[in-house]
Amino acid sequence: MKDHLEFPTPKYISGVLTPGLPVLPEGMERHPIPGGGSRAVEIFAGDILTIQDVEGLQPVELVFFAPNGTSDAGMIGAKGGRDPSGLKASLLRHQSGRQVVSALGKAGFDLAAADGTLLFEEGSRAGDSTTFTASSDGLLIVCAAGGDMDAHSQWAPTDVVLFIQRHTPIYRKGGAELPDPLADPLVDINIQPGEAKPYMVKEGEFIQVLDVQGRECSDFQAFSLRALDKGLERDIDPTTTRSLMGSLYPLPGLHAKYFSVDQEPLVEIIQDTVGRHDTFGLACTARYYEELGYPGHINCSDNITKELAAFDIRPRTGWPAINFFFNTMLDETHALSMDEPYSRPGDYVMLRALTDLVCISTACPCDIDAANGWNPTDIQVRTYKKTEDFKRSIGWRKTPGADMEETKKTGFHDCFARHTRHFVEYAGYWLAHEMTNHGAIEEYWATREKAVIMDLSPLRKYEVTGPDAEALMQLCVTRDVKKLAIGGIVYTAMCYEHGGMIDDGTVFRLGETNFRWIGGNDQSGLWLKKQAQERGMNVWVRSSTDHHCNVAVQGPKSRDILKDIIWTPPAQPTVEELPWFRLTIGRIKDFHGPSVVVSRTGYSGELGYEVFCHPKDATEVFDAIWEAGEPHGMVPLGLGALDMIRIEAGLIFAGSEFDDTTDPMEAGIGFTVPLKSKTDDFIGRPALERRKATPQNKLVGVELSGGVIPTPGDCVHYGKPQVGVVTSAMKSPILGKVIALARVDVAHSDIGTSLEIGRLDGDQVRLEAQVVPFPHFDPKKERVKGNYDT
């Protein structure tokens, strides 16, 4: 039976909404299963099991084993008799899965004899669910079955969720269950509020500090054991760390280490699911509570001193520490303040010891302010062997209430890692920032004179299919999708009802009822899904981001590079025939090569293409392009150089030129809102009509007289008053001058208007500037059209 599952959603409590904290009914657990993956969960008799298809059209396989190793779908009230082929394929696809199969076999669970169940065989809508009740204890394995996706296909396995209503609930303070260890722990310590626990860690071993219930702070300090043996105390020094790392606190990546006062690195951050900590304040002290009227209140500094006495470490009235999860803010008056932590249940930081250490962690007891969300709870500390393979990661969530995702490597990551170690986190993925033997300037000139290749895989892709696909796209984007031919692409804006932009992106039309939305963030795809569900439209919206990776091949030589390696069938245009904003479907080299979709699009202001493929084919696709591109002088391009070329070309970027308060006209893409030629209604139209009739701000090009490069966010002045803000700025190599994009009041937006850009406090330093034609480089867009002779 297919139901539509409804659970409590976050609600306001005394006017406060906390979407990241648990809202499930007591005794209910939630277990997400990734598309193409599987999950095993222990089940007890009487448990109620609900499997939900999050995005629709996702087949689900179930296998249930009783403790004696027998498999019978009837023990959970399901219809069996199916071979769980998708589960077997999922497990055998990766080494970790093969280890699971081996472990199941050793435990007496034989997958070859499993009685499988297939759910949603005849199709499903987003949110559909099926419920069973277990009549026996056992092990349930759930698989979101599916294989690899071709570049031109529109189906890929997507996530499902298993909800379990326990027959006998286990009460836990805060309601969150302690997550399982990430590997076999060497140390597994629970620290209650008001406690501090020391532990020793050897060089190379990993330390996980985990906030079990969320909104709880944990002071951390580490001492070099080698220095202690010499009678010296060399612990983490926050000031040294900030100075060497150039940030308030290290995060996973190149600048990830914590140092002693002797500038010896002691630990390195490997994973961080929160990204909000404190290195300024001391661990809470007796004096802090005394001055607030709470003499005798237990405090972290005294606890640390007491526990470290066993290591002959001298007492300190207030301990400098890394206060994980503590939310410190510096306001405009330079005062330090704090608020509730950002951490959710199960959030953690993972560190790697860079030398032998004596460590200590606390669970802060503060219950008199918001430091621990007014409710101190426990901290879990685990250490792991140095041989564990924990990847660098910064936690990413699509929405405030979504599951945390680790930073991912794109399908092309290892190809670019041949050229650089400088990767930065971008929208949940690692992207190259600058190439080791090139640098941003050389990469820039290669774009303008030869060709470059860049990883753009983090762009969000959503497949929109079904009878109402065109109607949904026509409703949600500003361009007229009805006029878009099959094989065509259109650049457009997507807006909220008030006219503010959700995202900008491109719509690919793959068929009469088949579209692909490619945008910069997941909010746009989730908005499409929301509108489809709320309006009861006969359409499916499914994420395909992790099944479509793409590289941009840009520059004057890009066509020459691709034309000989992209094979296209007779019904599809060749690379040489492909016009601007069109796509073709082909393969690498010949009929038997990897499947690709090639679009004549880009983000450089130059002739360019994007090549889409499945991650399994990424290395072969990259190598073919690289082999063809090297004779033309092609180099890899990083984010640093990309920002330079897009500013020159007047191409906007989310968070810089627009956000959800900015309409497309203010963002400089008013051409994407054809209010006269598109007669159909669309979301935001009434607001955009009002905004267009009475414009307030305009995105303009600005040219500066000197060599000082403004910082995004710098104020723009016309005399004394501020009339705008700088959104992006650079020193243009090809123009030989400093240029900027700025959003200014329409009263001061005319070309030739003299402005000033304020630095420091906005008044003490002013940079001379003038409004100039926009975009700064190739305003007629001849180069992007391939017209290099004009």
PDB file of C-alpha atoms in Angstrom, residues 73-334:
ATOM      1  CA  ALA A  73       9.599 -11.324   4.131  1.00  0.00           C
ATOM      2  CA  GLY A  74       6.453 -12.432   5.933  1.00  0.00           C
ATOM      3  CA  MET A  75       8.143 -11.723   9.272  1.00  0.00           C
ATOM      4  CA  ILE A  76       7.651  -8.007   8.559  1.00  0.00           C
ATOM      5  CA  GLY A  77       4.320  -8.488   6.807  1.00  0.00           C
ATOM      6  CA  ALA A  78       5.781  -7.973   3.327  1.00  0.00           C
ATOM      7  CA  LYS A  79       5.330  -9.909   0.109  1.00  0.00           C
ATOM      8  CA  GLY A  80       8.524 -11.774  -0.708  1.00  0.00           C
ATOM      9  CA  GLY A  81       9.684 -14.083  -3.440  1.00  0.00           C
ATOM     10  CA  ARG A  82      11.908 -11.561  -5.213  1.00  0.00           C
ATOM     11  CA  ASP A  83      15.618 -11.840  -5.839  1.00  0.00           C
ATOM     12  CA  PRO A  84      17.250  -8.741  -4.235  1.00  0.00           C
ATOM     13  CA  SER A  85      19.454  -8.241  -7.287  1.00  0.00           C
ATOM     14  CA  GLY A  86      19.716  -4.482  -6.803  1.00  0.00           C
ATOM     15  CA  LEU A  87      20.934  -4.948  -3.223  1.00  0.00           C
ATOM     16  CA  LYS A  88      23.507  -7.503  -4.322  1.00  0.00           C
ATOM     17  CA  ALA A  89      24.744  -5.231  -7.105  1.00  0.00           C
ATOM     18  CA  SER A  90      24.921  -2.264  -4.720  1.00  0.00           C
ATOM     19  CA  LEU A  91      26.972  -4.193  -2.176  1.00  0.00           C
ATOM     20  CA  LEU A  92      29.311  -5.756  -4.719  1.00  0.00           C
ATOM     21  CA  ARG A  93      29.972  -2.444  -6.517  1.00  0.00           C
ATOM     22  CA  HIS A  94      32.440  -1.216  -3.875  1.00  0.00           C
ATOM     23  CA  GLN A  95      35.055  -2.788  -1.616  1.00  0.00           C
ATOM     24  CA  SER A  96      33.194  -1.634   1.493  1.00  0.00           C
ATOM     25  CA  GLY A  97      30.055  -3.376   0.226  1.00  0.00           C
ATOM     26  CA  ARG A  98      31.938  -6.581  -0.398  1.00  0.00           C
ATOM     27  CA  GLN A  99      33.165  -6.416   3.190  1.00  0.00           C
ATOM     28  CA  VAL A 100      29.530  -6.089   4.323  1.00  0.00           C
ATOM     29  CA  VAL A 101      28.584  -9.196   2.319  1.00  0.00           C
ATOM     30  CA  SER A 102      31.463 -11.075   3.939  1.00  0.00           C
ATOM     31  CA  ALA A 103      30.427  -9.909   7.406  1.00  0.00           C
ATOM     32  CA  LEU A 104      26.813 -10.943   6.769  1.00  0.00           C
ATOM     33  CA  GLY A 105      27.979 -14.367   5.681  1.00  0.00           C
ATOM     34  CA  LYS A 106      30.105 -14.836   8.799  1.00  0.00           C
ATOM     35  CA  ALA A 107      27.077 -13.877  10.919  1.00  0.00           C
ATOM     36  CA  GLY A 108      24.997 -16.563   9.203  1.00  0.00           C
ATOM     37  CA  PHE A 109      23.038 -14.267   6.883  1.00  0.00           C
ATOM     38  CA  ASP A 110      23.252 -15.616   3.334  1.00  0.00           C
ATOM     39  CA  LEU A 111      22.221 -13.039   0.698  1.00  0.00           C
ATOM     40  CA  ALA A 112      22.043 -15.764  -1.936  1.00  0.00           C
ATOM     41  CA  ALA A 113      19.127 -17.311  -0.011  1.00  0.00           C
ATOM     42  CA  ALA A 114      17.479 -14.000   0.910  1.00  0.00           C
ATOM     43  CA  ASP A 115      13.708 -13.576   0.467  1.00  0.00           C
ATOM     44  CA  GLY A 116      13.522 -10.171  -1.168  1.00  0.00           C
ATOM     45  CA  THR A 117      10.707  -7.627  -1.372  1.00  0.00           C
ATOM     46  CA  LEU A 118      10.372  -4.974  -4.073  1.00  0.00           C
ATOM     47  CA  LEU A 119       8.509  -1.763  -3.229  1.00  0.00           C
ATOM     48  CA  PHE A 120       7.184   0.907  -5.611  1.00  0.00           C
ATOM     49  CA  GLU A 121       7.549  -1.468  -8.558  1.00  0.00           C
ATOM     50  CA  GLU A 122       4.766   0.256 -10.478  1.00  0.00           C
ATOM     51  CA  GLY A 123       6.053   3.755  -9.838  1.00  0.00           C
ATOM     52  CA  SER A 124       5.678   6.254  -7.013  1.00  0.00           C
ATOM     53  CA  ARG A 125       5.244   9.937  -6.318  1.00  0.00           C
ATOM     54  CA  ALA A 126       7.540  12.058  -4.206  1.00  0.00           C
ATOM     55  CA  GLY A 127       6.750  11.325  -0.558  1.00  0.00           C
ATOM     56  CA  ASP A 128       4.919   8.027  -1.138  1.00  0.00           C
ATOM     57  CA  SER A 129       5.471   5.463   1.614  1.00  0.00           C
ATOM     58  CA  THR A 130       4.700   1.884   2.641  1.00  0.00           C
ATOM     59  CA  THR A 131       4.354   0.578   6.215  1.00  0.00           C
ATOM     60  CA  PHE A 132       4.988  -2.865   7.753  1.00  0.00           C
ATOM     61  CA  THR A 133       5.029  -4.317  11.267  1.00  0.00           C
ATOM     62  CA  ALA A 134       7.761  -6.715  12.380  1.00  0.00           C
ATOM     63  CA  SER A 135       6.603  -9.930  14.057  1.00  0.00           C
ATOM     64  CA  SER A 136      10.138 -11.044  14.885  1.00  0.00           C
ATOM     65  CA  ASP A 137      13.454  -9.650  15.984  1.00  0.00           C
ATOM     66  CA  GLY A 138      16.019  -9.499  13.207  1.00  0.00           C
ATOM     67  CA  LEU A 139      18.077  -7.498  10.747  1.00  0.00           C
ATOM     68  CA  LEU A 140      16.413  -5.376   8.055  1.00  0.00           C
ATOM     69  CA  ILE A 141      18.396  -4.343   4.975  1.00  0.00           C
ATOM     70  CA  VAL A 142      16.940  -1.567   2.818  1.00  0.00           C
ATOM     71  CA  CYS A 143      18.349  -0.727  -0.627  1.00  0.00           C
ATOM     72  CA  ALA A 144      17.510   2.228  -2.906  1.00  0.00           C
ATOM     73  CA  ALA A 145      18.292   0.128  -5.943  1.00  0.00           C
ATOM     74  CA  GLY A 146      19.754   1.517  -9.155  1.00  0.00           C
ATOM     75  CA  GLY A 147      22.860   1.717 -11.260  1.00  0.00           C
ATOM     76  CA  ASP A 148      24.842   4.292 -13.185  1.00  0.00           C
ATOM     77  CA  MET A 149      23.134   7.050 -15.200  1.00  0.00           C
ATOM     78  CA  ASP A 150      24.055   7.926 -18.776  1.00  0.00           C
ATOM     79  CA  ALA A 151      24.690  11.600 -19.495  1.00  0.00           C
ATOM     80  CA  HIS A 152      21.602  11.824 -21.736  1.00  0.00           C
ATOM     81  CA  SER A 153      19.375   9.787 -19.412  1.00  0.00           C
ATOM     82  CA  GLN A 154      16.978  11.301 -16.878  1.00  0.00           C
ATOM     83  CA  TRP A 155      16.704   8.532 -14.294  1.00  0.00           C
ATOM     84  CA  ALA A 156      19.140   7.947 -11.474  1.00  0.00           C
ATOM     85  CA  PRO A 157      18.712   6.300  -8.060  1.00  0.00           C
ATOM     86  CA  THR A 158      17.653   8.777  -5.375  1.00  0.00           C
ATOM     87  CA  ASP A 159      17.348   8.738  -1.594  1.00  0.00           C
ATOM     88  CA  VAL A 160      14.751   6.897   0.462  1.00  0.00           C
ATOM     89  CA  VAL A 161      14.154   7.044   4.210  1.00  0.00           C
ATOM     90  CA  LEU A 162      13.364   4.280   6.712  1.00  0.00           C
ATOM     91  CA  PHE A 163      11.319   5.383   9.722  1.00  0.00           C
ATOM     92  CA  ILE A 164      11.058   3.003  12.687  1.00  0.00           C
ATOM     93  CA  GLN A 165       8.468   3.438  15.429  1.00  0.00           C
ATOM     94  CA  ARG A 166       9.953   1.342  18.202  1.00  0.00           C
ATOM     95  CA  HIS A 167       7.552  -0.943  20.078  1.00  0.00           C
ATOM     96  CA  THR A 168       9.603  -0.312  23.213  1.00  0.00           C
ATOM     97  CA  PRO A 169      11.050   3.217  22.996  1.00  0.00           C
ATOM     98  CA  ILE A 170      14.333   4.030  24.689  1.00  0.00           C
ATOM     99  CA  TYR A 171      14.239   7.388  26.472  1.00  0.00           C
ATOM    100  CA  ARG A 172      17.258   9.646  25.984  1.00  0.00           C
ATOM    101  CA  LYS A 173      17.688  13.153  27.336  1.00  0.00           C
ATOM    102  CA  GLY A 174      17.276  15.488  24.396  1.00  0.00           C
ATOM    103  CA  GLY A 175      15.765  12.735  22.306  1.00  0.00           C
ATOM    104  CA  ALA A 176      18.756  12.075  20.034  1.00  0.00           C
ATOM    105  CA  GLU A 177      20.389   8.678  19.746  1.00  0.00           C
ATOM    106  CA  LEU A 178      24.161   8.388  20.121  1.00  0.00           C
ATOM    107  CA  PRO A 179      25.518   7.858  16.580  1.00  0.00           C
ATOM    108  CA  ASP A 180      27.516   4.718  15.881  1.00  0.00           C
ATOM    109  CA  PRO A 181      31.315   5.055  15.777  1.00  0.00           C
ATOM    110  CA  LEU A 182      32.807   5.807  12.362  1.00  0.00           C
ATOM    111  CA  ALA A 183      35.204   2.881  12.850  1.00  0.00           C
ATOM    112  CA  ASP A 184      36.342   0.650  15.723  1.00  0.00           C
ATOM    113  CA  PRO A 185      37.278   3.200  18.424  1.00  0.00           C
ATOM    114  CA  LEU A 186      40.417   3.006  20.527  1.00  0.00           C
ATOM    115  CA  VAL A 187      38.792   5.208  23.172  1.00  0.00           C
ATOM    116  CA  ASP A 188      35.049   5.842  23.600  1.00  0.00           C
ATOM    117  CA  ILE A 189      34.291   8.294  26.410  1.00  0.00           C
ATOM    118  CA  ASN A 190      30.998   9.871  27.399  1.00  0.00           C
ATOM    119  CA  ILE A 191      31.400  13.231  29.137  1.00  0.00           C
ATOM    120  CA  GLN A 192      28.458  14.527  31.136  1.00  0.00           C
ATOM    121  CA  PRO A 193      27.856  18.274  31.629  1.00  0.00           C
ATOM    122  CA  GLY A 194      30.233  19.568  34.280  1.00  0.00           C
ATOM    123  CA  GLU A 195      32.894  16.925  33.567  1.00  0.00           C
ATOM    124  CA  ALA A 196      36.318  16.964  31.929  1.00  0.00           C
ATOM    125  CA  LYS A 197      38.060  13.817  30.735  1.00  0.00           C
ATOM    126  CA  PRO A 198      41.754  13.447  29.767  1.00  0.00           C
ATOM    127  CA  TYR A 199      43.008  10.909  27.230  1.00  0.00           C
ATOM    128  CA  MET A 200      46.220  10.146  25.371  1.00  0.00           C
ATOM    129  CA  VAL A 201      46.575  10.062  21.603  1.00  0.00           C
ATOM    130  CA  LYS A 202      49.504   8.878  19.509  1.00  0.00           C
ATOM    131  CA  GLU A 203      50.793  10.648  16.414  1.00  0.00           C
ATOM    132  CA  GLY A 204      48.559   9.988  13.411  1.00  0.00           C
ATOM    133  CA  GLU A 205      45.547   8.828  15.419  1.00  0.00           C
ATOM    134  CA  PHE A 206      42.199  10.552  15.038  1.00  0.00           C
ATOM    135  CA  ILE A 207      40.080  12.342  17.659  1.00  0.00           C
ATOM    136  CA  GLN A 208      36.322  12.767  17.230  1.00  0.00           C
ATOM    137  CA  VAL A 209      34.532  15.264  19.497  1.00  0.00           C
ATOM    138  CA  LEU A 210      30.808  14.677  19.085  1.00  0.00           C
ATOM    139  CA  ASP A 211      27.862  16.776  20.268  1.00  0.00           C
ATOM    140  CA  VAL A 212      25.295  14.080  21.042  1.00  0.00           C
ATOM    141  CA  GLN A 213      22.166  16.177  21.571  1.00  0.00           C
ATOM    142  CA  GLY A 214      23.215  19.395  19.827  1.00  0.00           C
ATOM    143  CA  ARG A 215      23.774  22.938  21.116  1.00  0.00           C
ATOM    144  CA  GLU A 216      26.488  21.823  23.585  1.00  0.00           C
ATOM    145  CA  CYS A 217      30.003  23.312  23.860  1.00  0.00           C
ATOM    146  CA  SER A 218      33.174  21.324  24.465  1.00  0.00           C
ATOM    147  CA  ASP A 219      36.527  22.849  25.449  1.00  0.00           C
ATOM    148  CA  PHE A 220      39.485  21.018  23.920  1.00  0.00           C
ATOM    149  CA  GLN A 221      43.165  21.303  24.754  1.00  0.00           C
ATOM    150  CA  ALA A 222      46.164  19.207  23.673  1.00  0.00           C
ATOM    151  CA  PHE A 223      49.711  19.050  25.045  1.00  0.00           C
ATOM    152  CA  SER A 224      52.811  17.810  23.283  1.00  0.00           C
ATOM    153  CA  LEU A 225      53.812  14.659  25.167  1.00  0.00           C
ATOM    154  CA  ARG A 226      57.413  15.093  24.041  1.00  0.00           C
ATOM    155  CA  ALA A 227      57.503  18.575  25.623  1.00  0.00           C
ATOM    156  CA  LEU A 228      55.866  17.312  28.837  1.00  0.00           C
ATOM    157  CA  ASP A 229      58.587  14.669  29.130  1.00  0.00           C
ATOM    158  CA  LYS A 230      61.095  17.574  29.117  1.00  0.00           C
ATOM    159  CA  GLY A 231      59.156  19.436  31.798  1.00  0.00           C
ATOM    160  CA  LEU A 232      57.671  21.918  29.308  1.00  0.00           C
ATOM    161  CA  GLU A 233      53.989  22.688  28.795  1.00  0.00           C
ATOM    162  CA  ARG A 234      53.352  23.240  25.103  1.00  0.00           C
ATOM    163  CA  ASP A 235      49.637  23.272  24.418  1.00  0.00           C
ATOM    164  CA  ILE A 236      47.454  24.717  21.661  1.00  0.00           C
ATOM    165  CA  ASP A 237      47.860  28.486  21.534  1.00  0.00           C
ATOM    166  CA  PRO A 238      44.843  30.161  19.906  1.00  0.00           C
ATOM    167  CA  THR A 239      46.689  33.404  19.068  1.00  0.00           C
ATOM    168  CA  THR A 240      49.550  31.595  17.321  1.00  0.00           C
ATOM    169  CA  THR A 241      47.042  29.471  15.459  1.00  0.00           C
ATOM    170  CA  ARG A 242      45.009  32.445  14.217  1.00  0.00           C
ATOM    171  CA  SER A 243      48.177  34.238  13.097  1.00  0.00           C
ATOM    172  CA  LEU A 244      49.605  31.309  11.146  1.00  0.00           C
ATOM    173  CA  MET A 245      46.330  30.123   9.627  1.00  0.00           C
ATOM    174  CA  GLY A 246      44.960  33.583   8.811  1.00  0.00           C
ATOM    175  CA  SER A 247      41.484  32.765  10.080  1.00  0.00           C
ATOM    176  CA  LEU A 248      39.453  32.876  13.288  1.00  0.00           C
ATOM    177  CA  TYR A 249      39.753  29.091  13.526  1.00  0.00           C
ATOM    178  CA  PRO A 250      41.073  26.404  11.195  1.00  0.00           C
ATOM    179  CA  LEU A 251      38.764  24.406   8.934  1.00  0.00           C
ATOM    180  CA  PRO A 252      39.468  21.299   6.834  1.00  0.00           C
ATOM    181  CA  GLY A 253      41.678  22.053   3.844  1.00  0.00           C
ATOM    182  CA  LEU A 254      45.080  23.663   3.406  1.00  0.00           C
ATOM    183  CA  HIS A 255      44.822  25.881   6.512  1.00  0.00           C
ATOM    184  CA  ALA A 256      43.673  23.300   9.042  1.00  0.00           C
ATOM    185  CA  LYS A 257      46.282  23.104  11.832  1.00  0.00           C
ATOM    186  CA  TYR A 258      46.349  24.187  15.472  1.00  0.00           C
ATOM    187  CA  PHE A 259      49.767  25.275  16.794  1.00  0.00           C
ATOM    188  CA  SER A 260      51.615  25.681  20.086  1.00  0.00           C
ATOM    189  CA  VAL A 261      53.309  28.948  21.069  1.00  0.00           C
ATOM    190  CA  ASP A 262      56.516  27.476  19.599  1.00  0.00           C
ATOM    191  CA  GLN A 263      54.678  27.200  16.249  1.00  0.00           C
ATOM    192  CA  GLU A 264      54.677  23.416  16.412  1.00  0.00           C
ATOM    193  CA  PRO A 265      51.570  21.941  14.779  1.00  0.00           C
ATOM    194  CA  LEU A 266      49.769  19.716  17.289  1.00  0.00           C
ATOM    195  CA  VAL A 267      46.502  18.716  15.612  1.00  0.00           C
ATOM    196  CA  GLU A 268      44.876  19.101  12.208  1.00  0.00           C
ATOM    197  CA  ILE A 269      41.162  19.431  11.519  1.00  0.00           C
ATOM    198  CA  ILE A 270      40.088  16.677   9.127  1.00  0.00           C
ATOM    199  CA  GLN A 271      36.297  16.886   9.331  1.00  0.00           C
ATOM    200  CA  ASP A 272      33.938  19.549  10.683  1.00  0.00           C
ATOM    201  CA  THR A 273      30.178  19.251  10.357  1.00  0.00           C
ATOM    202  CA  VAL A 274      29.478  22.597  12.065  1.00  0.00           C
ATOM    203  CA  GLY A 275      32.038  25.207  10.987  1.00  0.00           C
ATOM    204  CA  ARG A 276      31.335  27.519  13.946  1.00  0.00           C
ATOM    205  CA  HIS A 277      33.689  27.493  16.960  1.00  0.00           C
ATOM    206  CA  ASP A 278      35.590  29.826  19.294  1.00  0.00           C
ATOM    207  CA  THR A 279      39.306  30.534  19.791  1.00  0.00           C
ATOM    208  CA  PHE A 280      38.999  33.846  21.672  1.00  0.00           C
ATOM    209  CA  GLY A 281      37.488  33.140  25.076  1.00  0.00           C
ATOM    210  CA  LEU A 282      38.768  31.036  27.956  1.00  0.00           C
ATOM    211  CA  ALA A 283      37.032  27.886  29.065  1.00  0.00           C
ATOM    212  CA  CYS A 284      34.352  29.018  31.514  1.00  0.00           C
ATOM    213  CA  THR A 285      35.811  30.070  34.870  1.00  0.00           C
ATOM    214  CA  ALA A 286      34.660  30.410  38.468  1.00  0.00           C
ATOM    215  CA  ARG A 287      34.968  34.204  38.158  1.00  0.00           C
ATOM    216  CA  TYR A 288      32.567  34.263  35.191  1.00  0.00           C
ATOM    217  CA  TYR A 289      29.793  32.698  37.250  1.00  0.00           C
ATOM    218  CA  GLU A 290      30.668  34.672  40.385  1.00  0.00           C
ATOM    219  CA  GLU A 291      30.307  37.983  38.589  1.00  0.00           C
ATOM    220  CA  LEU A 292      26.870  36.933  37.383  1.00  0.00           C
ATOM    221  CA  GLY A 293      25.770  36.043  40.914  1.00  0.00           C
ATOM    222  CA  TYR A 294      26.421  32.284  40.870  1.00  0.00           C
ATOM    223  CA  PRO A 295      29.309  31.657  43.314  1.00  0.00           C
ATOM    224  CA  GLY A 296      30.420  28.026  43.490  1.00  0.00           C
ATOM    225  CA  HIS A 297      29.067  27.136  40.025  1.00  0.00           C
ATOM    226  CA  ILE A 298      30.961  24.230  38.522  1.00  0.00           C
ATOM    227  CA  ASN A 299      33.159  25.374  35.620  1.00  0.00           C
ATOM    228  CA  CYS A 300      35.331  23.932  32.868  1.00  0.00           C
ATOM    229  CA  SER A 301      38.605  25.631  33.851  1.00  0.00           C
ATOM    230  CA  ASP A 302      38.607  24.135  37.366  1.00  0.00           C
ATOM    231  CA  ASN A 303      37.634  20.744  35.906  1.00  0.00           C
ATOM    232  CA  ILE A 304      40.514  20.890  33.416  1.00  0.00           C
ATOM    233  CA  THR A 305      43.004  21.829  36.158  1.00  0.00           C
ATOM    234  CA  LYS A 306      41.809  18.974  38.377  1.00  0.00           C
ATOM    235  CA  GLU A 307      42.078  16.302  35.668  1.00  0.00           C
ATOM    236  CA  LEU A 308      45.442  17.464  34.298  1.00  0.00           C
ATOM    237  CA  ALA A 309      47.071  17.315  37.735  1.00  0.00           C
ATOM    238  CA  ALA A 310      47.717  13.622  37.090  1.00  0.00           C
ATOM    239  CA  PHE A 311      50.091  14.702  34.295  1.00  0.00           C
ATOM    240  CA  ASP A 312      51.907  17.252  36.499  1.00  0.00           C
ATOM    241  CA  ILE A 313      50.471  20.120  34.474  1.00  0.00           C
ATOM    242  CA  ARG A 314      50.317  23.333  36.512  1.00  0.00           C
ATOM    243  CA  PRO A 315      46.910  24.721  37.473  1.00  0.00           C
ATOM    244  CA  ARG A 316      45.466  27.756  35.718  1.00  0.00           C
ATOM    245  CA  THR A 317      42.607  29.924  36.908  1.00  0.00           C
ATOM    246  CA  GLY A 318      41.343  30.252  33.338  1.00  0.00           C
ATOM    247  CA  TRP A 319      42.256  27.824  30.588  1.00  0.00           C
ATOM    248  CA  PRO A 320      42.796  28.910  26.994  1.00  0.00           C
ATOM    249  CA  ALA A 321      41.146  26.262  24.860  1.00  0.00           C
ATOM    250  CA  ILE A 322      39.540  25.546  21.555  1.00  0.00           C
ATOM    251  CA  ASN A 323      35.878  25.797  22.449  1.00  0.00           C
ATOM    252  CA  PHE A 324      34.261  23.551  19.875  1.00  0.00           C
ATOM    253  CA  PHE A 325      30.670  24.457  18.972  1.00  0.00           C
ATOM    254  CA  PHE A 326      30.789  27.728  20.998  1.00  0.00           C
ATOM    255  CA  ASN A 327      29.204  30.519  18.953  1.00  0.00           C
ATOM    256  CA  THR A 328      31.246  33.712  19.319  1.00  0.00           C
ATOM    257  CA  MET A 329      30.473  36.920  17.444  1.00  0.00           C
ATOM    258  CA  LEU A 330      32.326  40.211  17.048  1.00  0.00           C
ATOM    259  CA  ASP A 331      29.905  43.109  16.579  1.00  0.00           C
ATOM    260  CA  GLU A 332      30.436  46.491  14.901  1.00  0.00           C
ATOM    261  CA  THR A 333      31.508  48.038  18.237  1.00  0.00           C
ATOM    262  CA  HIS A 334      34.234  45.350  18.485  1.00  0.00           C
TER     263      HIS A 334
END
